[in-house]
XYZ file of C-alpha atoms in Angstrom:
232
model
C -11.989 89.610 -47.096
C -11.385 92.171 -44.359
C -13.359 94.797 -46.293
C -16.290 92.358 -46.541
C -16.226 91.856 -42.786
C -16.225 95.595 -42.240
C -19.210 96.040 -44.569
C -21.184 93.376 -42.761
C -20.359 94.902 -39.402
C -21.377 98.302 -40.730
C -24.750 96.986 -41.867
C -25.354 95.257 -38.570
C -24.345 98.310 -36.561
C -26.696 100.485 -38.587
C -29.546 98.051 -38.055
C -28.814 98.037 -34.338
C -28.827 101.834 -34.303
C -32.184 101.985 -36.060
C -33.663 99.428 -33.692
C -32.408 101.441 -30.700
C -33.834 104.664 -32.134
C -37.161 102.987 -32.862
C -37.316 101.525 -29.346
C -36.792 104.969 -27.862
C -39.467 106.580 -30.049
C -41.942 103.720 -29.603
C -41.296 103.842 -25.867
C -42.679 107.359 -25.609
C -45.354 107.352 -28.310
C -47.646 104.837 -29.908
C -45.882 103.096 -32.827
C -48.699 104.164 -35.179
C -47.843 107.806 -34.392
C -44.144 107.504 -35.260
C -43.167 108.066 -38.899
C -40.228 106.745 -40.890
C -39.142 110.373 -41.384
C -38.874 110.819 -37.600
C -36.913 107.600 -37.234
C -34.544 108.687 -40.033
C -34.061 112.132 -38.477
C -33.378 110.665 -35.030
C -30.816 108.296 -36.552
C -29.209 111.075 -38.592
C -29.773 109.355 -41.936
C -32.085 109.794 -44.915
C -35.495 108.211 -45.284
C -34.386 106.047 -48.275
C -31.506 104.708 -46.200
C -33.922 103.473 -43.546
C -35.684 101.472 -46.269
C -32.318 100.078 -47.312
C -32.096 98.299 -43.960
C -35.790 97.641 -43.321
C -38.532 97.164 -45.953
C -40.878 99.435 -44.024
C -41.938 100.682 -40.628
C -43.714 97.428 -39.838
C -40.485 95.478 -40.332
C -38.589 97.902 -38.104
C -41.365 97.804 -35.529
C -41.223 94.018 -35.406
C -37.437 94.071 -34.966
C -37.792 96.593 -32.124
C -40.611 94.513 -30.684
C -38.438 91.411 -30.587
C -35.603 93.360 -28.943
C -37.929 94.760 -26.278
C -39.385 91.292 -25.713
C -35.920 89.790 -25.242
C -35.095 92.446 -22.668
C -38.430 92.015 -20.909
C -38.148 88.228 -20.753
C -34.605 88.527 -19.420
C -35.824 90.533 -16.425
C -37.074 87.330 -14.800
C -33.623 85.737 -15.000
C -32.313 85.952 -11.452
C -29.575 83.870 -9.763
C -31.167 81.002 -7.830
C -29.538 82.092 -4.607
C -31.106 83.374 -1.431
C -34.728 83.507 -0.283
C -37.467 83.412 -2.917
C -39.167 86.577 -1.668
C -36.013 88.666 -2.082
C -35.402 87.229 -5.540
C -38.934 88.082 -6.652
C -38.630 91.596 -5.254
C -35.493 92.179 -7.344
C -37.304 90.832 -10.402
C -40.226 93.185 -9.803
C -37.872 96.140 -9.363
C -36.273 95.447 -12.752
C -39.687 94.865 -14.286
C -40.957 98.272 -13.179
C -37.690 99.883 -14.289
C -38.477 98.573 -17.761
C -42.121 99.654 -17.567
C -41.144 103.152 -16.431
C -38.506 103.532 -19.158
C -40.628 102.160 -22.000
C -44.041 103.251 -20.743
C -45.977 103.897 -23.940
C -44.135 101.189 -25.837
C -44.765 98.673 -23.056
C -48.469 99.457 -23.147
C -48.543 99.104 -26.935
C -46.624 95.834 -26.746
C -48.907 94.278 -24.138
C -52.057 95.497 -25.835
C -51.079 94.061 -29.205
C -49.207 96.848 -31.002
C -50.309 98.356 -34.307
C -53.279 96.691 -35.980
C -51.180 95.632 -38.974
C -48.769 93.804 -36.745
C -51.137 92.437 -34.126
C -50.446 88.804 -35.043
C -46.697 89.227 -34.765
C -47.057 91.285 -31.595
C -49.252 88.638 -29.969
C -46.730 85.926 -30.827
C -43.901 87.978 -29.309
C -45.892 88.745 -26.149
C -46.795 85.077 -25.765
C -43.089 84.300 -25.989
C -42.358 86.767 -23.175
C -45.051 85.215 -20.988
C -43.765 81.723 -21.705
C -40.192 82.735 -20.836
C -41.349 84.397 -17.605
C -43.354 81.278 -16.711
C -40.356 78.999 -17.224
C -38.138 81.297 -15.160
C -40.647 81.264 -12.304
C -40.761 77.459 -12.332
C -36.985 77.501 -12.150
C -37.157 79.787 -9.112
C -39.443 77.218 -7.485
C -37.122 74.370 -8.534
C -39.995 72.625 -10.312
C -39.593 70.913 -13.668
C -43.011 69.323 -14.228
C -45.603 71.583 -12.587
C -48.951 70.263 -11.456
C -51.975 71.934 -13.096
C -52.710 74.092 -10.051
C -49.145 75.380 -9.894
C -49.190 76.194 -13.602
C -52.463 78.071 -13.109
C -51.101 80.023 -10.134
C -47.870 81.059 -11.866
C -49.543 82.034 -15.136
C -52.198 83.972 -13.226
C -49.498 85.854 -11.336
C -47.685 86.790 -14.562
C -50.955 88.133 -15.968
C -51.513 90.061 -12.722
C -48.051 91.648 -12.918
C -48.725 92.701 -16.504
C -52.152 94.174 -15.688
C -50.825 95.919 -12.577
C -48.079 97.591 -14.599
C -50.532 98.792 -17.256
C -52.878 100.228 -14.645
C -49.970 101.869 -12.815
C -48.921 103.634 -16.020
C -52.375 105.218 -16.163
C -51.802 107.901 -13.542
C -49.272 106.179 -11.247
C -51.650 106.628 -8.341
C -49.980 104.011 -6.134
C -46.282 104.240 -5.195
C -44.230 101.976 -7.411
C -42.306 100.382 -4.518
C -45.585 99.475 -2.857
C -46.792 97.695 -5.986
C -43.528 95.795 -6.353
C -43.888 94.427 -2.825
C -47.606 93.821 -3.314
C -46.906 91.646 -6.367
C -44.452 89.543 -4.359
C -47.161 89.104 -1.736
C -49.678 88.282 -4.461
C -47.434 85.467 -5.675
C -47.397 84.010 -2.172
C -51.171 84.385 -1.903
C -51.917 82.744 -5.258
C -49.607 79.823 -4.645
C -50.835 79.539 -1.064
C -54.465 79.198 -2.106
C -53.550 76.546 -4.671
C -51.365 74.739 -2.120
C -54.421 74.349 0.102
C -55.849 72.032 -2.576
C -52.681 70.174 -3.597
C -50.264 68.483 -1.210
C -47.443 68.407 -3.757
C -47.721 72.140 -4.247
C -47.991 72.648 -0.494
C -44.679 70.819 -0.117
C -43.052 73.073 -2.727
C -44.362 76.171 -0.978
C -43.252 74.991 2.466
C -39.756 74.378 1.119
C -39.577 77.918 -0.266
C -41.005 79.536 2.858
C -38.594 77.641 5.112
C -35.754 79.693 3.601
C -37.446 83.036 4.198
C -35.810 85.314 6.811
C -37.925 86.907 9.511
C -37.421 90.341 7.952
C -37.929 89.272 4.314
C -40.685 90.375 1.898
C -42.849 87.285 2.469
C -42.548 87.525 6.235
C -43.731 91.119 5.946
C -46.972 89.835 4.433
C -47.612 87.799 7.567
C -46.844 90.831 9.754
C -49.264 92.965 7.748
C -52.022 90.379 8.111
C -51.433 90.226 11.856
C -51.930 93.968 12.305
C -55.204 95.049 13.900
C -57.711 96.335 11.383
C -57.957 100.161 11.369
C -60.924 101.441 13.311
C -63.479 103.498 11.363
C -63.240 107.178 12.167
């Protein structure tokens, strides 16, 4: 019995190793450009042994995709303590850590992955977006969101995703600036929707009441109060 347990653990550990190796390779190059031979070499095993654990590269890609998605979705899990603006800023910092570490793989994931696996990739990405959406509702302490709040939160998640993809293409704006800008964008999107919905306005007022004078959301107000730069 003990030998059987060891064999199962050995199989699982090898699978985990291959997934980790694939994640690293897919994070720096497009999955279509990574071969099974490269994965085998990076793992220190033979090509046939890779096929022993995964039927093919697509199967391994999907396993790596699910692992990356789990990690990405977990980035939005933040203790519900302290001001909302500071919580969101920590979430954005972890999000961009992930984007920076898995740059090429993140882009491939969000753009649908290899053609052969586009259906699976889309399902996984939708799961990430759904998890992020539910986490954001939890941050707002809302269980049954009104349509405008749902629209605002989902729009913000899409904005964060698009911002990260554009940032990867040249990194022309400082990362820290974008992290703060996305926190401000969340306040702006929810603020506009709150102007049309009293229930949402109440939710937003409750969140803003906990914001410190030197917090990320207060900084947005300070920036808006600054005089516009004079043309030279």
